[in-house]
mmCIF file of C-alpha atoms in Angstrom:
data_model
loop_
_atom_site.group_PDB
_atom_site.id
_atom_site.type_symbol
_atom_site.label_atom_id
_atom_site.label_comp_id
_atom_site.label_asym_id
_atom_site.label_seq_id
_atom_site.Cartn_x
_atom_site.Cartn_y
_atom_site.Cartn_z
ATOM 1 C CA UNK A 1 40.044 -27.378 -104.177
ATOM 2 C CA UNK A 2 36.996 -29.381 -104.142
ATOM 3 C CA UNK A 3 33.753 -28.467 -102.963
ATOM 4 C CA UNK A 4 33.889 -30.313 -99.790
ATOM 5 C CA UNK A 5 36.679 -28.158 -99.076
ATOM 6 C CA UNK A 6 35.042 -24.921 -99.854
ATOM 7 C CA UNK A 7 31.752 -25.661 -97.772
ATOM 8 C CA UNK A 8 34.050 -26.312 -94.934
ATOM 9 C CA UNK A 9 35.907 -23.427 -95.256
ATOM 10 C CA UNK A 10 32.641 -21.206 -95.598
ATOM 11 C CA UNK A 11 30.966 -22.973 -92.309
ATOM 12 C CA UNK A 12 34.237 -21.982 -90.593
ATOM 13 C CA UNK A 13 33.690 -18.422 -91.392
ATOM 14 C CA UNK A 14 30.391 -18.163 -90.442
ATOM 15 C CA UNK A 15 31.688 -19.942 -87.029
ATOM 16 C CA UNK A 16 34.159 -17.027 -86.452
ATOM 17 C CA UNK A 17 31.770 -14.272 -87.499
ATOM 18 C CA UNK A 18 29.343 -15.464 -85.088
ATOM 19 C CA UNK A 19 31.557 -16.397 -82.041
ATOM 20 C CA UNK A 20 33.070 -12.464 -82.676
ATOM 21 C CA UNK A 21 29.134 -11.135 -82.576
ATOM 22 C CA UNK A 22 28.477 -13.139 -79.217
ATOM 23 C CA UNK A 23 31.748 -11.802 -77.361
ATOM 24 C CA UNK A 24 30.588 -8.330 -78.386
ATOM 25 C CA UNK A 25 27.356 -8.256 -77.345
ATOM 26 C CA UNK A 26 27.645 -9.842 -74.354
ATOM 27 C CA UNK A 27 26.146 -8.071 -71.531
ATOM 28 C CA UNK A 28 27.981 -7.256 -68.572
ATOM 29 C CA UNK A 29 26.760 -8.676 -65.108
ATOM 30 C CA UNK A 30 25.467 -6.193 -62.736
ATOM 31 C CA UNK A 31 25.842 -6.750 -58.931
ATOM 32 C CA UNK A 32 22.861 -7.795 -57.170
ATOM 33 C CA UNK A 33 20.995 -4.128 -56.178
ATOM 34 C CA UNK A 34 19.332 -3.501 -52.590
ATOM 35 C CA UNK A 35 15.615 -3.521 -53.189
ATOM 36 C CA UNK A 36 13.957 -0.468 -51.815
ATOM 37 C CA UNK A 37 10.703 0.501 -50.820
ATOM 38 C CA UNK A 38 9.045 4.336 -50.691
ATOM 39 C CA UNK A 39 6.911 5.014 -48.093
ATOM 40 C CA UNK A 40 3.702 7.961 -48.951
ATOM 41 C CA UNK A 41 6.008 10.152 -46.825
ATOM 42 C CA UNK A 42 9.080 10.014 -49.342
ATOM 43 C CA UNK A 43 11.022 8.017 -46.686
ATOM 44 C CA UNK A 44 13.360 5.750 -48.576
ATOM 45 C CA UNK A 45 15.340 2.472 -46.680
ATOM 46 C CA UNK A 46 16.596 -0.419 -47.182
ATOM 47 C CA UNK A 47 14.370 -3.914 -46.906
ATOM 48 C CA UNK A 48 14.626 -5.077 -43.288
ATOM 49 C CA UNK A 49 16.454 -8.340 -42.995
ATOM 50 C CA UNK A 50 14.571 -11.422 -42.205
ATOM 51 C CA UNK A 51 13.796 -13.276 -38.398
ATOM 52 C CA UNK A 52 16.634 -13.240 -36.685
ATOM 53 C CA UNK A 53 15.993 -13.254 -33.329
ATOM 54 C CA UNK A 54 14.426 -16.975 -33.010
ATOM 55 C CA UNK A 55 13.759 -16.692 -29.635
ATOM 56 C CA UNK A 56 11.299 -19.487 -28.837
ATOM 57 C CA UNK A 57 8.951 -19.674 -25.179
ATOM 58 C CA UNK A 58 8.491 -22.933 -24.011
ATOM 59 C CA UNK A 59 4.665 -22.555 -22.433
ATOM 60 C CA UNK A 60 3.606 -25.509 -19.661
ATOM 61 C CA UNK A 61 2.286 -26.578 -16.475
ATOM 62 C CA UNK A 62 2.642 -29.574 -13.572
ATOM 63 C CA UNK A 63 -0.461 -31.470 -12.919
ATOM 64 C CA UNK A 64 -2.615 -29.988 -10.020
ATOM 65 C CA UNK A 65 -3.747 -26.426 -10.579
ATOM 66 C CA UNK A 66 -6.989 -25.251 -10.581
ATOM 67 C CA UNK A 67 -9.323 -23.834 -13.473
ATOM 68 C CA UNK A 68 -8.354 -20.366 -13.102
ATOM 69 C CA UNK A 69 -5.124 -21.383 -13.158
ATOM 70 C CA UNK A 70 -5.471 -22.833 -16.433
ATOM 71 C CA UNK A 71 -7.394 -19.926 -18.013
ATOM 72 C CA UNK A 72 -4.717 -17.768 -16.971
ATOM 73 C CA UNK A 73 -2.181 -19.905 -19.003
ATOM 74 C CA UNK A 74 -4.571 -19.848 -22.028
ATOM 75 C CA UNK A 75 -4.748 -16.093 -21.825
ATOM 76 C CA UNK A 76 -0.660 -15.620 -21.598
ATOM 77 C CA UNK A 77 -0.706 -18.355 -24.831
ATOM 78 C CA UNK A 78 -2.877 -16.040 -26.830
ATOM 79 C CA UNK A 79 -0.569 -13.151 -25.501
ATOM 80 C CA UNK A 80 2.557 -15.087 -27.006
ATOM 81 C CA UNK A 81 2.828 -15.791 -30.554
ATOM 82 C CA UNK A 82 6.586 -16.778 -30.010
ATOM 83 C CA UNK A 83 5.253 -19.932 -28.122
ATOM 84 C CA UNK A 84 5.478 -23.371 -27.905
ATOM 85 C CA UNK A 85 2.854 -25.565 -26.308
ATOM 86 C CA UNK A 86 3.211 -28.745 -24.186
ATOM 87 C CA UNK A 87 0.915 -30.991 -22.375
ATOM 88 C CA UNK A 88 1.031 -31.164 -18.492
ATOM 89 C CA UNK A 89 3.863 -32.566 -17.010
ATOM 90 C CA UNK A 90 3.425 -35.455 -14.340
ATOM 91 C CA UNK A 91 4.041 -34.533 -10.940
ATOM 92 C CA UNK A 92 6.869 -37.194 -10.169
ATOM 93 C CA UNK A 93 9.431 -35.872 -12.897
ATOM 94 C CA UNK A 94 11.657 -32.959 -11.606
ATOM 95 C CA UNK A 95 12.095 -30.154 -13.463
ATOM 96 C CA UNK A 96 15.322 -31.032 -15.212
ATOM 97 C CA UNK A 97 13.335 -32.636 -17.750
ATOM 98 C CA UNK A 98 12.226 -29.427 -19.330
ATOM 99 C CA UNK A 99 15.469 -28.670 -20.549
ATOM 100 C CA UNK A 100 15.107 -31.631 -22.600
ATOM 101 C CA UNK A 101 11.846 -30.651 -23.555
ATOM 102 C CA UNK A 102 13.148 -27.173 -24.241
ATOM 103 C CA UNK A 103 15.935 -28.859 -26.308
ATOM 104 C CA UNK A 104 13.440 -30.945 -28.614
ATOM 105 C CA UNK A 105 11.309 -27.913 -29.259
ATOM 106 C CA UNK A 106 14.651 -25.621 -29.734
ATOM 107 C CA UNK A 107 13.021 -23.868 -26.719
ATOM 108 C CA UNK A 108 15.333 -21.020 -25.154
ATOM 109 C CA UNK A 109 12.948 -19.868 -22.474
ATOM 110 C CA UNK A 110 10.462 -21.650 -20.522
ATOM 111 C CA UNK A 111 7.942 -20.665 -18.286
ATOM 112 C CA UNK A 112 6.266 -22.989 -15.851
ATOM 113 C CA UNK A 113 2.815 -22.984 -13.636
ATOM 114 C CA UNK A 114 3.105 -25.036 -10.667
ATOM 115 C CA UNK A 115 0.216 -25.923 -8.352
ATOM 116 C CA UNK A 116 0.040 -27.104 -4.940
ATOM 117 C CA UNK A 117 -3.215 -27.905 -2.558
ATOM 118 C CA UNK A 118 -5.204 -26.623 -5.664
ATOM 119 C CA UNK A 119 -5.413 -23.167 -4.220
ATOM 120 C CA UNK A 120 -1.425 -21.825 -4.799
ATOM 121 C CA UNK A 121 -0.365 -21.193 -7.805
ATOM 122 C CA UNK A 122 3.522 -20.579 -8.346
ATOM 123 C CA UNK A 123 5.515 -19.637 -11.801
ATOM 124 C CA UNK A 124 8.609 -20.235 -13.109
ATOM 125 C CA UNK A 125 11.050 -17.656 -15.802
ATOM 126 C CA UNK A 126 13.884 -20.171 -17.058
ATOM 127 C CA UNK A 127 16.993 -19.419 -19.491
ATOM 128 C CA UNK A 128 17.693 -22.504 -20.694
ATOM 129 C CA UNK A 129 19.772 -24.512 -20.597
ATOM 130 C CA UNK A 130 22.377 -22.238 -18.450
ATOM 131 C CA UNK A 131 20.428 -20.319 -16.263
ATOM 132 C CA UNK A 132 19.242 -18.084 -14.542
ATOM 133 C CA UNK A 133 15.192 -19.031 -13.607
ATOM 134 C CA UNK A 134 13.168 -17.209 -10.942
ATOM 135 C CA UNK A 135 10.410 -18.518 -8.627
ATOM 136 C CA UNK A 136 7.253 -16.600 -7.985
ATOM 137 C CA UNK A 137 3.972 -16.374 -6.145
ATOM 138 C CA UNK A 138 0.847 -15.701 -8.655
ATOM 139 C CA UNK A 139 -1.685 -13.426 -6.395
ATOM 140 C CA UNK A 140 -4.597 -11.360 -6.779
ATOM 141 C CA UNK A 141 -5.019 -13.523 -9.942
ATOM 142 C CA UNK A 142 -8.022 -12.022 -12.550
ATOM 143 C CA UNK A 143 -8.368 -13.562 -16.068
ATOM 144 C CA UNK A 144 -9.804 -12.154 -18.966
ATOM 145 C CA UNK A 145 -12.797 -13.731 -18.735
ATOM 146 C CA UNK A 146 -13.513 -12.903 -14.897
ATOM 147 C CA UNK A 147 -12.561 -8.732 -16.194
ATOM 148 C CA UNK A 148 -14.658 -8.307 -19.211
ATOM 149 C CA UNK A 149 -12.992 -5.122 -19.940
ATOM 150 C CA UNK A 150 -13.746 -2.916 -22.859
ATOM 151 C CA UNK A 151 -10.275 -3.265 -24.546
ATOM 152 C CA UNK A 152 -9.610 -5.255 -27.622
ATOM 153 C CA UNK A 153 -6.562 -5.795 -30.023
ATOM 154 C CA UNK A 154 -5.477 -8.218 -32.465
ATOM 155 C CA UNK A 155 -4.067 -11.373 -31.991
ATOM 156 C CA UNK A 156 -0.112 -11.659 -32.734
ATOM 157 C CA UNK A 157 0.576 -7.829 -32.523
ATOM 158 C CA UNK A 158 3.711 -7.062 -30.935
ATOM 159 C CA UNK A 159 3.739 -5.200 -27.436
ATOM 160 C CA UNK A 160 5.956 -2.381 -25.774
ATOM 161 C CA UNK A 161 7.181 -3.231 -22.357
ATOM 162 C CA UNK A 162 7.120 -0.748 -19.772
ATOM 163 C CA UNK A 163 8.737 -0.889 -16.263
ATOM 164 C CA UNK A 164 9.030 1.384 -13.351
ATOM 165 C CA UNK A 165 12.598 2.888 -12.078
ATOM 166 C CA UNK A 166 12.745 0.771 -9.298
ATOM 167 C CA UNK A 167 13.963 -2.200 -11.204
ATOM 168 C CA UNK A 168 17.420 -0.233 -12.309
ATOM 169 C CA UNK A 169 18.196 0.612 -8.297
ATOM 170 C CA UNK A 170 18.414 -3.654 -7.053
ATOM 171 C CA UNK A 171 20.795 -5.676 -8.385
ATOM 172 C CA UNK A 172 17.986 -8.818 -8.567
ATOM 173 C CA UNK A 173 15.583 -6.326 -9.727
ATOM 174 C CA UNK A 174 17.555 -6.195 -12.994
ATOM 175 C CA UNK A 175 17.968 -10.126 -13.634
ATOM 176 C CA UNK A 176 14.282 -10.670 -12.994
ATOM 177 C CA UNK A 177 13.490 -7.298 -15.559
ATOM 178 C CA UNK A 178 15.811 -8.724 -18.422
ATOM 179 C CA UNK A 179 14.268 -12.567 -17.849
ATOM 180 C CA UNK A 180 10.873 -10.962 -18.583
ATOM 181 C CA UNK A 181 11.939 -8.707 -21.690
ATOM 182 C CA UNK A 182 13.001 -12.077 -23.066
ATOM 183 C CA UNK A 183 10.028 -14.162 -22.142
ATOM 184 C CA UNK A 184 7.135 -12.005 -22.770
ATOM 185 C CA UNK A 185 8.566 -9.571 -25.779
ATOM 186 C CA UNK A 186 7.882 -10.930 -29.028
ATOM 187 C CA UNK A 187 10.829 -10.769 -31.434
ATOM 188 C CA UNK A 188 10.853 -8.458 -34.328
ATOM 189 C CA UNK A 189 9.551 -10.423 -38.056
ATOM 190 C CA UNK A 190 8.533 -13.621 -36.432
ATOM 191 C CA UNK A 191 6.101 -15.247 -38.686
ATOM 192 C CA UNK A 192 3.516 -15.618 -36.282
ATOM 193 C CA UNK A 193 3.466 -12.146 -34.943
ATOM 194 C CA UNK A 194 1.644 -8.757 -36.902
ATOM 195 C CA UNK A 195 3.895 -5.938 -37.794
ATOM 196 C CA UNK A 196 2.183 -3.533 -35.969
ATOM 197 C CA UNK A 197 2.258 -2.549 -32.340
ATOM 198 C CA UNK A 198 -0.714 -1.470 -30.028
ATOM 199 C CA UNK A 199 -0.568 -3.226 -27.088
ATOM 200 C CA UNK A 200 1.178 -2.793 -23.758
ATOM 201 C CA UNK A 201 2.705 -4.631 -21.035
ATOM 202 C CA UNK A 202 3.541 -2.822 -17.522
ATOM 203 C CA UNK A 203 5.838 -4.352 -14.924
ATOM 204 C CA UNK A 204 5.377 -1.790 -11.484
ATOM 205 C CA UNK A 205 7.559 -3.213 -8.439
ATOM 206 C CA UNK A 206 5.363 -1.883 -5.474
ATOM 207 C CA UNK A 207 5.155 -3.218 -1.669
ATOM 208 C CA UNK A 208 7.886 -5.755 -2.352
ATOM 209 C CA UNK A 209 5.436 -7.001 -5.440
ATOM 210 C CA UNK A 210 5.535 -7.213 -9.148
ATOM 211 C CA UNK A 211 2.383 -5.569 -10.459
ATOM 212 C CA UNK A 212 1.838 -6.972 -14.215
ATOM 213 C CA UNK A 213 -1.357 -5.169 -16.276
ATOM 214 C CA UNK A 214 -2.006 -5.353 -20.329
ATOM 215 C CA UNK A 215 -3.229 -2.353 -21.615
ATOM 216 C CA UNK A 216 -4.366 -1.396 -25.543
ATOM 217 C CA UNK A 217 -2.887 1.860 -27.186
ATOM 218 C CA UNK A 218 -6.069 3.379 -28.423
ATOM 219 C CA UNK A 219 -4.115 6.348 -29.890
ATOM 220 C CA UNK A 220 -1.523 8.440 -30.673
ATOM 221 C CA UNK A 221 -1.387 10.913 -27.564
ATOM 222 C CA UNK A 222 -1.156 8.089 -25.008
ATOM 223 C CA UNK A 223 -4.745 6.840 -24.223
ATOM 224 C CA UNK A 224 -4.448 3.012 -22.661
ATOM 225 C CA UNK A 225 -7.141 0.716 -22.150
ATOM 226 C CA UNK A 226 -6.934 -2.163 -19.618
ATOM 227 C CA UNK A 227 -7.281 -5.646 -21.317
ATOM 228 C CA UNK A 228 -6.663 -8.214 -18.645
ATOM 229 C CA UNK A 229 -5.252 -10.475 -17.473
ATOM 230 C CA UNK A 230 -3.924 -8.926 -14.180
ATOM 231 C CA UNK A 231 -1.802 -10.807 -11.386
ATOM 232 C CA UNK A 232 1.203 -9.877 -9.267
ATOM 233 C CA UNK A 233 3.883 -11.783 -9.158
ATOM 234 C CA UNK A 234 5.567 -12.387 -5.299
ATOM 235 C CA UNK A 235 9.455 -13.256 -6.077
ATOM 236 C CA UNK A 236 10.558 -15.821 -3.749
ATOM 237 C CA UNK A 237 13.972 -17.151 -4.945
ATOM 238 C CA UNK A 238 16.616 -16.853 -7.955
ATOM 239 C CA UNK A 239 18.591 -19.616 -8.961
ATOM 240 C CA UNK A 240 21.758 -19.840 -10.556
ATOM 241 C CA UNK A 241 21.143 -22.857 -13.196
ATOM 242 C CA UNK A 242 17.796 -23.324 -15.165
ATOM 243 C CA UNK A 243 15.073 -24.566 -12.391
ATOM 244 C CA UNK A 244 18.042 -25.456 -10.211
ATOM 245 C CA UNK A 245 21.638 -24.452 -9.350
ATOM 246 C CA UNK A 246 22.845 -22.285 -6.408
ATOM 247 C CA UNK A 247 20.085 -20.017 -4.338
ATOM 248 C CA UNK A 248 21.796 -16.140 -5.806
ATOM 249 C CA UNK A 249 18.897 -14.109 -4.009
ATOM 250 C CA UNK A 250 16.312 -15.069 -1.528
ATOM 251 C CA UNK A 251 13.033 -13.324 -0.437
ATOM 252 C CA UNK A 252 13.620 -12.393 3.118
ATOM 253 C CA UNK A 253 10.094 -10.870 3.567
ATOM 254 C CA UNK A 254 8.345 -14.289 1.833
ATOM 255 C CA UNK A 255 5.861 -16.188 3.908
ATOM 256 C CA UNK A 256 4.704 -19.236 2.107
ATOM 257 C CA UNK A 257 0.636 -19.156 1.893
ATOM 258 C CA UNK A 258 0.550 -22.911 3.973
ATOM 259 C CA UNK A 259 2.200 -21.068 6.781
ATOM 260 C CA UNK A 260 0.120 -18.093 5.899
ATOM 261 C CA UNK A 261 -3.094 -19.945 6.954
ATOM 262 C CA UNK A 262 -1.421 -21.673 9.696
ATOM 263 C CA UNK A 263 -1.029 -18.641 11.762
ATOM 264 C CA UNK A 264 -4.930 -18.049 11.034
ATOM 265 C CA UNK A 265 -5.759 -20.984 12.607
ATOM 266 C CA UNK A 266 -3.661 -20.681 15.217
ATOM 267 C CA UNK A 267 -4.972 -17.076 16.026
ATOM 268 C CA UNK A 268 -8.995 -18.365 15.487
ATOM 269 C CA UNK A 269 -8.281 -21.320 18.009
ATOM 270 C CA UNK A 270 -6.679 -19.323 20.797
ATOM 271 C CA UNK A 271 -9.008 -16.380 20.343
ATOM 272 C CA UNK A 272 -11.459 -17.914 23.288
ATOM 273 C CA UNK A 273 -8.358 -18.270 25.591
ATOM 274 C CA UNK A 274 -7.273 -14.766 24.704
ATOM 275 C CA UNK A 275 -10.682 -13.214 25.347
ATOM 276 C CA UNK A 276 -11.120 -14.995 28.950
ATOM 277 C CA UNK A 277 -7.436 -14.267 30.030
ATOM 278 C CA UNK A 278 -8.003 -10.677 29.397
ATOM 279 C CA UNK A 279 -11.235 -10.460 31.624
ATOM 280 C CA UNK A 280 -9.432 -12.287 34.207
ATOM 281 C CA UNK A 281 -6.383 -9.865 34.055
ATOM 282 C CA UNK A 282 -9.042 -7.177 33.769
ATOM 283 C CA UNK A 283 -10.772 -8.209 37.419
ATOM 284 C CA UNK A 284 -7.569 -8.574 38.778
ATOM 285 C CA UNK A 285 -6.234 -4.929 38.396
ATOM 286 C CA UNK A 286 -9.539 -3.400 38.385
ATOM 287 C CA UNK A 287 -9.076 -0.787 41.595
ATOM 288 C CA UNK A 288 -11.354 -1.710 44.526
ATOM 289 C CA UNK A 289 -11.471 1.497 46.160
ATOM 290 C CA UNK A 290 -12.457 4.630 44.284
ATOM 291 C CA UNK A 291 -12.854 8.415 45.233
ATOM 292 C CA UNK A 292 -16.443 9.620 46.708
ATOM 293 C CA UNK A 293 -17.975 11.869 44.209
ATOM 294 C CA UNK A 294 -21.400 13.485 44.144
ATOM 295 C CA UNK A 295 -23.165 11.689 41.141
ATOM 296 C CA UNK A 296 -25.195 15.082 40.860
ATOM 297 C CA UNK A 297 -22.058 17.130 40.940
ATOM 298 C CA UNK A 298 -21.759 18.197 37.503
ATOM 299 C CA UNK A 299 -25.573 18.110 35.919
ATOM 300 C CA UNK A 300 -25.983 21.321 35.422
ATOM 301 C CA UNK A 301 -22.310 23.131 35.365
ATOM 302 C CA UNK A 302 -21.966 25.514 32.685
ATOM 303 C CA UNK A 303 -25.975 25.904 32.222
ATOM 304 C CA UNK A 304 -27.992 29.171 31.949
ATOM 305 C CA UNK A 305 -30.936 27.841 33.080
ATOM 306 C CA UNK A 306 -28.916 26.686 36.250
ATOM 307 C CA UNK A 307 -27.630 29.955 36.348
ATOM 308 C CA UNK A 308 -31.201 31.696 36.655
ATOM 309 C CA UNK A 309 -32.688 29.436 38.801
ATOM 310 C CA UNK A 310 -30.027 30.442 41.346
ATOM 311 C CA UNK A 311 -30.576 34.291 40.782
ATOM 312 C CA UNK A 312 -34.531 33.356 41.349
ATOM 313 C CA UNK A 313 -34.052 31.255 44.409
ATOM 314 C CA UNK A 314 -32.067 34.127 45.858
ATOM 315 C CA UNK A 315 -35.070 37.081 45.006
ATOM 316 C CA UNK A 316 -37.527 34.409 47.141
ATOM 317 C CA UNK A 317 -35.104 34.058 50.123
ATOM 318 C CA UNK A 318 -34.483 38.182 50.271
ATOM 319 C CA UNK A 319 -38.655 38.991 49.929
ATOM 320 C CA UNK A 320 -38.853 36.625 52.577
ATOM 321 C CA UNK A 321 -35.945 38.404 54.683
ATOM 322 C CA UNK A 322 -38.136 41.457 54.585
ATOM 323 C CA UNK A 323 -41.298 39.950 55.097
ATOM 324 C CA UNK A 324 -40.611 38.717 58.232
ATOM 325 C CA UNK A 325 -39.058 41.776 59.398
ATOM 326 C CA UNK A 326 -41.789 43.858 59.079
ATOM 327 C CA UNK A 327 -44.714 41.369 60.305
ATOM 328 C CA UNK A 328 -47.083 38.842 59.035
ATOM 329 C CA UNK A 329 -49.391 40.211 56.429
ATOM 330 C CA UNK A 330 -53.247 39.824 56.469
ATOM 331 C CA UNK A 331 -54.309 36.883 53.877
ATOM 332 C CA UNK A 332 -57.117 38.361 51.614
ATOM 333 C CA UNK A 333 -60.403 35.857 51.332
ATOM 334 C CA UNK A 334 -62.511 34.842 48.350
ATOM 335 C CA UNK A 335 -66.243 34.669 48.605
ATOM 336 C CA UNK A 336 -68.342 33.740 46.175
ATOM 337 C CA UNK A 337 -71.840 36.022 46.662
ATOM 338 C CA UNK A 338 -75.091 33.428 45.445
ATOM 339 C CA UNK A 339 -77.500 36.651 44.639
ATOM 340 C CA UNK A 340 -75.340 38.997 42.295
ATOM 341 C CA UNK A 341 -72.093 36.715 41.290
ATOM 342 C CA UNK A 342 -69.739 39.394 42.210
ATOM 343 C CA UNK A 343 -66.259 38.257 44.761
ATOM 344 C CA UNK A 344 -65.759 40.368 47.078
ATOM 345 C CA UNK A 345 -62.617 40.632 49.030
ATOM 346 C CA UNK A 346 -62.237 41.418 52.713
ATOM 347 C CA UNK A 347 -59.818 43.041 54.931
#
């Protein structure tokens, strides 16, 4: 052989020997392991999985409510870190367009301020783009800036929602309480939102009203503090589709504020008419003959002083019985004397 032979040869063994050592010491693949984190109080679980629940608000108002109006919309924005902001919307575009706003923002929800005569305020709870939405009178509106309160928390902390037992008992009770677990709870690991929770949202339906107050957990055993905003909310109607569709539940106790303030004036302008009719009505029925009573007759009923003025009166009439019975009596006469200053009396 020659010796380009035998250096191939020994570059071929070394080949082999090395291609056996590789295969050996291979090392095997693991499957991927579950990272794990230990709390200080030895609890051990799994990492939570990452934001799932992309539930998105869309946040907006119609052109023509007042200032309050729009500080009560800034304070539910800073309330929501799951939001999504949108200039005003014009007055002659129907509501149908905010599905395709909620569609370009990947919007789920929407809630809606809507003005009229700068002194109503109404709001709006949409599921978009199927339905259901629910219409509602703001009143006894109070920002946070009008309350001052002493509360405080941080911004993007997640709230618990609490509501009253009343909203399990009425069938539209329980589509208006899961539209606002959807619209004002703030999903679990969104990235805008704190992983902590001390803040807390109360829904009370009282006197045909939704009562809504924000209150911070100051600690463990229960103590609240009142934050602000607080409103109540007046439902009026439930539609089937998303800010239209089929009327599902109406308000039969609702009286629209216009109407509201009608009647007032109504009642102010006839309150002249009123007044006169009922003195006229008054004269009319008035009796014209009444009984004859002594006006001194009952002065002094029921008095002790009456009482012994009677018993005295009736001593003076009986010493004069017997005083005339048994003659007239000689009247004694005063004289003065000038010399000595003594009175003498005489017979």
């Amino acid at each position: 052989m020659g010796r380009i032979a035998k250096k191939a040869l020994k570059k071929g063994g070394k080949k082999r020997k090395n291609a056996e050592i590789t295969e050996k010491e291979k090392p095997e693949v693991l499957p991927p392991a579950k990272i794990v984190r230990q709390d200080s109080d030895a609890d051990v679980y799994a990492k939570k999985s990452k934001w799932k629940n992309k539930r998105r608000v869309l946040v907006l108002c119609a052109r023509g409510i007042s200032h309050r109006d729009r500080h009560l919309l800034r304070d539910l924005k800073t309330l929501m870190p799951h939001h999504k902001a949108e200039p005003k919307m014009e007055r002659w575009k129907t509501f149908s367009v905010i599905n395709e706003m909620g569609e370009m923002k990947h919007c789920d929800k929407a809630l809606l301020f809507e003005g009229r005569h700068k002194r109503d305020l109404y709001m709006w709870l949409s599921s978009m783009p199927e339905g259901p939405s629910v219409k509602f009178l703001i009143e006894s509106l109070s920002t946070m800036g009008e309350l001052r309160l002493v509360g405080n928390c941080l911004k993007g902390s997640r709230p618990l929602l609490s509501f009253n037992d009343d909203f399990n008992k009425e069938p539209f009770l329980k589509v208006i309480k899961e539209l606002l677990t959807q619209v004002f709870g703030v999903p679990n690991h969104h990235p805008k939102s704190q992983p902590f929770v001390d803040r807390v949202y109360t829904f009370v339906y009282l006197d045909k009203r939704i009562w809504f107050r924000h209150y911070q957990i100051l600690s463990e055993d229960g103590a609240l503090s009142e934050i602000g905003p607080r409103f109540v909310m007046n439902p009026v109607k439930i539609f089937e589709d998303s800010f239209s569709g089929e009327t599902l539940w109406e308000n039969p106790d609702y009286i629209s504020p216009a109407r509201y303030r009608q009647q007032l004036r109504k009642t102010a302008k006839y309150r002249y008419m009123n007044r006169t009719e009922q003195k006229v009505a008054h004269e009319v029925t008035k009796p014209k003959v009444s009984y004859s009573l002594d006006p001194f007759n009952e002065i002094f009923q029921g008095d002790k002083l009456a009482n012994k003025a009677k018993e005295l009166l009736k001593k003076e009439i009986k010493e004069e019985g017997g005083a005339s019975s048994s003659g007239p009596k000689p009247k004694k006469r005063k004289s003065m004397a000038a010399n000595n200053g003594f009175v003498e009396e005489d017979a």
